[in-house]
Amino acid sequence: MFLHNNNKRAKITRRAIFLSLLLTVPFLSVFSRLYFLQIVSAKRYKRLSDKNSLSNKVILPQRGKILDRTGKIIAFNERVFRLNIIPEQTKDINAVLEKVNQLIGIADFEMVKIKKRIKESPSFYSVSIKDIITFKQAAIIEFNIPSLPGVYVDVGLERKYPFKDIGSHLLGYVSSVSKENLYKYKDPMFKIPGFKIGKRGLEEYLNFKLIGKSGMKQLEVNATGRAVKKVAEYEAKDGQDTQITLDYEIQGLVKDKLKDYAGSLVLMNANNGEVLAAVSNPSFDVNDFVNGINEKKWKALLENPKRPLLNRALNGQYSPASTFKMIVALAALAENEVDEDFKVTCTGKIKLGRRFFHCWRLRGHGAMNMKQAIASSCDIYFYELGKRLGIDKIAKYARMFGLGESLDFELFNVKGIVPTRAWKRIRTKTRWQGGDDLVASIGQGYLLSTPLQMAVMTARLGTGKKVVPTIRTGQNLEFEDLDINKSKLKIVQDGMDMVVNNQRYGTAFYRRSRKYRIWGKTGTAQVVSKRFDKHTKLKDIPYEQRTNALYVAYFNNGNTPLALSLVLEHAGSGSKAAGIANKLLDQIIPIIEKHNLELIKIEKKDS
Amino acid sequence: MDHLLRLSFFERLKYQLKNLPATFTVSLLLIVTIGFLLLFDAAKGDFFLYTYPQIIKFILGFFAALIIGLIDVRVIYKYSYVMFFVSICLLALVPIVGDMGKGAQRWLDLGFLKFQPSELVKITLILALAKFYHKVNMNNISKFKSIFAALSIIAVPSVLTLIQPDLGTSLLIIMIGLSIMFACGVSKWFFGTIIALGVVAVPIFWNFVMYDYQKKRVLTFLNPESDPLGAGYHIIQSKIAIGSAGFFGKGFMQGTQSHLAFLPEKHTDFIFALLAEDFGMFGSMCLIICYIILILSCVKIAMNNRNHYSSLVAIGVGVCIFLYAFINMAMVTGLMPVVGVPLPFVSYGGTSMLTLMIAVGLVFNAAIQKEEKLPSETRF
């Protein structure tokens, strides 16, 4: 019995030891599991843990202001008030909303939307009651805040353009990021609903300078998403205020003058290429676009036959007409086809093949030399030059003066057309004809140019330098000389002088400026190949068939030589445009002189 | 106990308390202290939420354990079968009058307290099996008759828990039973057969016995990411909490996952993840070492005891604590499917603390009365 008992005892002891050894295996597996989780994969789980519990709240930077050359604010951020409610801070949400309704009024359909939003989001999330309220409404709410638990007013910023429809094409606007473009941006602020970026014009071009960098508030949140504490905060970097070369006093003046026309005026400093004004009329109020334009306004803009959305200054394409004659003259001189004394006798028409080509002056100009031909804009003289030169040589000089190619400008601008033989063959599948040379030499036919190009052309003609337009201040660009003999250029410049200041020949003499000696060239572009009797009154011609009135002008004013181009659609003759432009220059030049003095003062103050 | 009869009550008490197992008690106190700290942590510094009730329960339980330790082992021995029978009856009552909880009926409401008979039955099973094997002759221990009888004792509570349905507890009961059979020397061939049968039984169980929620648990265990917000949520969050802690952890009360409520059941079944997050691998290892010491001291007490009955009871309790601790940690670290097993002495909860302290009392009993002999009747 004892022995048997002892035997059993020993057995139990052995088994117990075996069992305890056996138990270590599972514990070892827990050990190794902990090692795997906490040491080997620690980084991965740390990341997952942060993802779980840290929520990054983006702090938005303030968009930089846009200023004109004199420091006028043309785009800024206005404080707007927004009314919100945090549902969990109130016991009876409906009563509170009803009170708000009594105070400032909430439409029924809005009320339904608000209640839906409240239902859909966690009770500690802020829900917007009204996106924009006036200062007065905000004051009423603030006054009654003790009886409105959960309600609060917060201040947001909204882009405002105080000049409304002045310069709106160039300025562009801000608008929400479209979903398709979201992937392009890294900064998380772009993903915030309602965040706005520059969509057109300068707002788009300068976007990354204006926009700044977002900051971040790192919050610790619990499983239900409620923020528990702030972990870290990185401040946002506001966008830079940016100055542009436009002068809004001039811009406004021009806009007012052009209000009855569809047209465009570009004014630039021929020395450094700074664009002082670029007006396109009709235009639109950019503020309408910031929060998405409403359908009615949008439809009206689209259906307006004068196409207010088109930025005529950069993207409107017009026959340069007689303003192109300087290029043809210069080409003929530079290619040594003729000299300044080369004379052509204008009888009012010439015959090429079986076809007659007419001068604008049906009875003819008589014998003309080059300067006289420019001054009186004699078509027959330039037909002769065109016949001698051929289109390809003319095109070479047209390009030299900035036509036919997109200009190296900050904003998108169209190419226009400077035809060549090769171009016509490819484009129309027909051969270049002798008649095409003649039509091109008076700036009609296939030729198309933009007001900006015409202003640049004028600046280059006036300075003999390869002027490139710019809209950013403080660049002090200097340009190289064009490959043109100065004395030959002088002949053309004298011709332009005579256009305005020579009583006998000048087409713009009677519309000249009485205060300043301005050079210029008028142009009257036919838009249909139909001639009207010269006694037909403008108002008797259908609007779409009236000629475009063009005028380019140059004013040599020491430091700020000005180059101007003006296009008035269907407004009649070029001398009418000359009259408007010269009158404008009478007002503009003093403004520029005044502002230049002020700018010098500002610079001195800075230093 | 005859030699003690002459002493006064207090002198006897003093003598007996001297025999309290020191290593066992110290490691137990360490574990409960860690538990109190973690409950304080889980309540975000609110002492009275979990910690205070748990301390009260532990103190009451500890006195109960001391009393059980002082009860004459012969009395416990005598009523082993009776207690087993009573607990079986309570277990059988559960499907009839029990409360529903998480899709299974496990609780019995006694008016003054709710408790799970399936917890109690683990202890009484140990007692019953110990008494059974105490009486079995060594030569007959691997005979069919005795194995069959032992298996029947195990089968009754395991089947009753299985139909509750509570697969986890059922398996736990079977494993406790088999461990005691192993400890007292049943042939190794028998265990080989059991393992082989187990492998065969798995597909049968899967198809015919397991409930959908149990299958889902196993499936989510195998791939928790398949259902990250549903059934897989617990285990993913628990792994994140543990993994993100590193070796030394995030610091006391600094754990983000637990305090920001990503970690579910952080004061009960998943308290180990809270420990692992705040104190890292270092803290977890400390607790595991405490458990190892506790379990090994149970085995040591078993080996020092003079009678088989108490030895087997101590081993049974050790295995029971081991199974609780291991299954809980394995489940929290994602080694095992989620089954509702608390971390012994640490998880918040009355029933588990009560059961475990009864078990502790039995170990005290085995240690204090190690010299006692019990009548050895050999029926088989």
PDB file of C-alpha atoms in Angstrom, chain B residues 132-243:
ATOM      1  CA  PHE B 132     -11.750  10.573  -8.013  1.00  0.00           C
ATOM      2  CA  TYR B 133      -8.065  10.124  -8.767  1.00  0.00           C
ATOM      3  CA  HIS B 134      -7.167  10.170  -5.136  1.00  0.00           C
ATOM      4  CA  LYS B 135      -9.109   6.974  -4.809  1.00  0.00           C
ATOM      5  CA  VAL B 136      -7.953   5.256  -7.970  1.00  0.00           C
ATOM      6  CA  ASN B 137      -5.261   2.647  -7.665  1.00  0.00           C
ATOM      7  CA  MET B 138      -2.111   3.485  -9.620  1.00  0.00           C
ATOM      8  CA  ASN B 139      -2.335   0.214 -11.515  1.00  0.00           C
ATOM      9  CA  ASN B 140      -5.828   0.937 -12.722  1.00  0.00           C
ATOM     10  CA  ILE B 141      -5.252   4.537 -13.635  1.00  0.00           C
ATOM     11  CA  SER B 142      -4.961   3.982 -17.386  1.00  0.00           C
ATOM     12  CA  LYS B 143      -7.638   1.333 -17.538  1.00  0.00           C
ATOM     13  CA  PHE B 144     -10.695   1.973 -19.638  1.00  0.00           C
ATOM     14  CA  LYS B 145     -13.061   1.938 -16.690  1.00  0.00           C
ATOM     15  CA  SER B 146     -11.324   4.713 -14.799  1.00  0.00           C
ATOM     16  CA  ILE B 147     -10.651   6.772 -17.912  1.00  0.00           C
ATOM     17  CA  PHE B 148     -14.275   6.461 -18.879  1.00  0.00           C
ATOM     18  CA  ALA B 149     -15.419   7.536 -15.435  1.00  0.00           C
ATOM     19  CA  ALA B 150     -13.081  10.542 -15.431  1.00  0.00           C
ATOM     20  CA  LEU B 151     -14.169  11.545 -18.917  1.00  0.00           C
ATOM     21  CA  SER B 152     -17.786  11.342 -17.833  1.00  0.00           C
ATOM     22  CA  ILE B 153     -17.079  13.715 -14.964  1.00  0.00           C
ATOM     23  CA  ILE B 154     -15.525  16.136 -17.439  1.00  0.00           C
ATOM     24  CA  ALA B 155     -18.161  15.645 -20.110  1.00  0.00           C
ATOM     25  CA  VAL B 156     -21.171  16.692 -18.033  1.00  0.00           C
ATOM     26  CA  PRO B 157     -20.124  20.318 -17.360  1.00  0.00           C
ATOM     27  CA  SER B 158     -18.479  20.747 -20.757  1.00  0.00           C
ATOM     28  CA  VAL B 159     -21.594  19.649 -22.617  1.00  0.00           C
ATOM     29  CA  LEU B 160     -23.764  21.844 -20.384  1.00  0.00           C
ATOM     30  CA  THR B 161     -21.620  24.900 -21.121  1.00  0.00           C
ATOM     31  CA  LEU B 162     -21.462  24.049 -24.785  1.00  0.00           C
ATOM     32  CA  ILE B 163     -25.232  24.220 -25.126  1.00  0.00           C
ATOM     33  CA  GLN B 164     -25.401  27.616 -23.382  1.00  0.00           C
ATOM     34  CA  PRO B 165     -23.585  28.169 -25.839  1.00  0.00           C
ATOM     35  CA  ASP B 166     -20.124  28.988 -24.525  1.00  0.00           C
ATOM     36  CA  LEU B 167     -17.524  27.136 -26.546  1.00  0.00           C
ATOM     37  CA  GLY B 168     -14.628  28.886 -24.832  1.00  0.00           C
ATOM     38  CA  THR B 169     -15.543  27.807 -21.312  1.00  0.00           C
ATOM     39  CA  SER B 170     -16.425  24.368 -22.557  1.00  0.00           C
ATOM     40  CA  LEU B 171     -12.975  23.891 -24.034  1.00  0.00           C
ATOM     41  CA  LEU B 172     -11.442  25.396 -20.913  1.00  0.00           C
ATOM     42  CA  ILE B 173     -13.236  22.816 -18.736  1.00  0.00           C
ATOM     43  CA  ILE B 174     -12.081  19.969 -20.980  1.00  0.00           C
ATOM     44  CA  MET B 175      -8.495  21.231 -20.855  1.00  0.00           C
ATOM     45  CA  ILE B 176      -8.525  21.584 -17.051  1.00  0.00           C
ATOM     46  CA  GLY B 177      -9.900  18.069 -16.759  1.00  0.00           C
ATOM     47  CA  LEU B 178      -7.369  16.596 -19.154  1.00  0.00           C
ATOM     48  CA  SER B 179      -4.519  18.372 -17.366  1.00  0.00           C
ATOM     49  CA  ILE B 180      -5.490  16.777 -14.067  1.00  0.00           C
ATOM     50  CA  MET B 181      -5.688  13.390 -15.774  1.00  0.00           C
ATOM     51  CA  PHE B 182      -2.259  14.017 -17.197  1.00  0.00           C
ATOM     52  CA  ALA B 183      -0.865  15.115 -13.860  1.00  0.00           C
ATOM     53  CA  CYS B 184      -1.924  12.016 -12.039  1.00  0.00           C
ATOM     54  CA  GLY B 185      -0.293   9.787 -14.577  1.00  0.00           C
ATOM     55  CA  VAL B 186      -2.818   8.574 -17.122  1.00  0.00           C
ATOM     56  CA  SER B 187      -1.002   6.869 -19.991  1.00  0.00           C
ATOM     57  CA  LYS B 188       0.594   9.004 -22.648  1.00  0.00           C
ATOM     58  CA  TRP B 189      -1.148   6.902 -25.283  1.00  0.00           C
ATOM     59  CA  PHE B 190      -4.434   8.226 -24.075  1.00  0.00           C
ATOM     60  CA  PHE B 191      -3.334  11.826 -24.657  1.00  0.00           C
ATOM     61  CA  GLY B 192      -1.948  10.920 -28.067  1.00  0.00           C
ATOM     62  CA  THR B 193      -5.358   9.545 -28.973  1.00  0.00           C
ATOM     63  CA  ILE B 194      -7.084  12.663 -27.609  1.00  0.00           C
ATOM     64  CA  ILE B 195      -4.934  14.953 -29.753  1.00  0.00           C
ATOM     65  CA  ALA B 196      -5.556  12.808 -32.826  1.00  0.00           C
ATOM     66  CA  LEU B 197      -9.301  12.818 -32.112  1.00  0.00           C
ATOM     67  CA  GLY B 198      -9.167  16.580 -31.632  1.00  0.00           C
ATOM     68  CA  VAL B 199      -7.674  17.077 -35.069  1.00  0.00           C
ATOM     69  CA  VAL B 200     -10.414  14.915 -36.583  1.00  0.00           C
ATOM     70  CA  ALA B 201     -13.088  16.672 -34.575  1.00  0.00           C
ATOM     71  CA  VAL B 202     -12.245  20.205 -35.722  1.00  0.00           C
ATOM     72  CA  PRO B 203     -14.037  20.024 -39.110  1.00  0.00           C
ATOM     73  CA  ILE B 204     -16.975  18.245 -37.501  1.00  0.00           C
ATOM     74  CA  PHE B 205     -17.215  20.909 -34.848  1.00  0.00           C
ATOM     75  CA  TRP B 206     -16.935  23.615 -37.473  1.00  0.00           C
ATOM     76  CA  ASN B 207     -19.778  22.261 -39.516  1.00  0.00           C
ATOM     77  CA  PHE B 208     -22.192  20.873 -36.965  1.00  0.00           C
ATOM     78  CA  VAL B 209     -21.553  22.260 -33.537  1.00  0.00           C
ATOM     79  CA  MET B 210     -20.289  25.809 -33.815  1.00  0.00           C
ATOM     80  CA  TYR B 211     -22.660  28.726 -33.990  1.00  0.00           C
ATOM     81  CA  ASP B 212     -22.334  31.407 -36.604  1.00  0.00           C
ATOM     82  CA  TYR B 213     -21.022  33.990 -34.152  1.00  0.00           C
ATOM     83  CA  GLN B 214     -18.363  31.540 -33.032  1.00  0.00           C
ATOM     84  CA  LYS B 215     -17.362  30.789 -36.604  1.00  0.00           C
ATOM     85  CA  LYS B 216     -17.256  34.479 -37.299  1.00  0.00           C
ATOM     86  CA  ARG B 217     -14.923  34.989 -34.358  1.00  0.00           C
ATOM     87  CA  VAL B 218     -12.557  32.376 -35.670  1.00  0.00           C
ATOM     88  CA  LEU B 219     -12.699  33.809 -39.179  1.00  0.00           C
ATOM     89  CA  THR B 220     -12.109  37.326 -37.953  1.00  0.00           C
ATOM     90  CA  PHE B 221      -9.238  36.019 -35.899  1.00  0.00           C
ATOM     91  CA  LEU B 222      -7.675  34.557 -39.008  1.00  0.00           C
ATOM     92  CA  ASN B 223      -8.129  37.819 -40.876  1.00  0.00           C
ATOM     93  CA  PRO B 224      -9.220  40.695 -38.617  1.00  0.00           C
ATOM     94  CA  GLU B 225      -8.706  43.281 -41.352  1.00  0.00           C
ATOM     95  CA  SER B 226     -11.572  41.727 -43.329  1.00  0.00           C
ATOM     96  CA  ASP B 227     -14.044  43.394 -41.025  1.00  0.00           C
ATOM     97  CA  PRO B 228     -12.213  46.300 -39.395  1.00  0.00           C
ATOM     98  CA  LEU B 229     -15.258  48.045 -37.967  1.00  0.00           C
ATOM     99  CA  GLY B 230     -17.245  44.978 -37.085  1.00  0.00           C
ATOM    100  CA  ALA B 231     -15.980  41.792 -35.524  1.00  0.00           C
ATOM    101  CA  GLY B 232     -12.357  42.571 -36.356  1.00  0.00           C
ATOM    102  CA  TYR B 233     -12.416  45.925 -34.568  1.00  0.00           C
ATOM    103  CA  HIS B 234     -11.468  44.594 -31.143  1.00  0.00           C
ATOM    104  CA  ILE B 235      -8.446  42.722 -32.264  1.00  0.00           C
ATOM    105  CA  ILE B 236      -7.158  45.381 -34.691  1.00  0.00           C
ATOM    106  CA  GLN B 237      -7.418  48.108 -32.059  1.00  0.00           C
ATOM    107  CA  SER B 238      -5.834  45.883 -29.473  1.00  0.00           C
ATOM    108  CA  LYS B 239      -2.898  45.092 -31.757  1.00  0.00           C
ATOM    109  CA  ILE B 240      -2.469  48.786 -32.554  1.00  0.00           C
ATOM    110  CA  ALA B 241      -2.469  49.664 -28.858  1.00  0.00           C
ATOM    111  CA  ILE B 242       0.094  46.984 -28.053  1.00  0.00           C
ATOM    112  CA  GLY B 243       2.277  47.465 -31.113  1.00  0.00           C
TER     113      GLY B 243
END
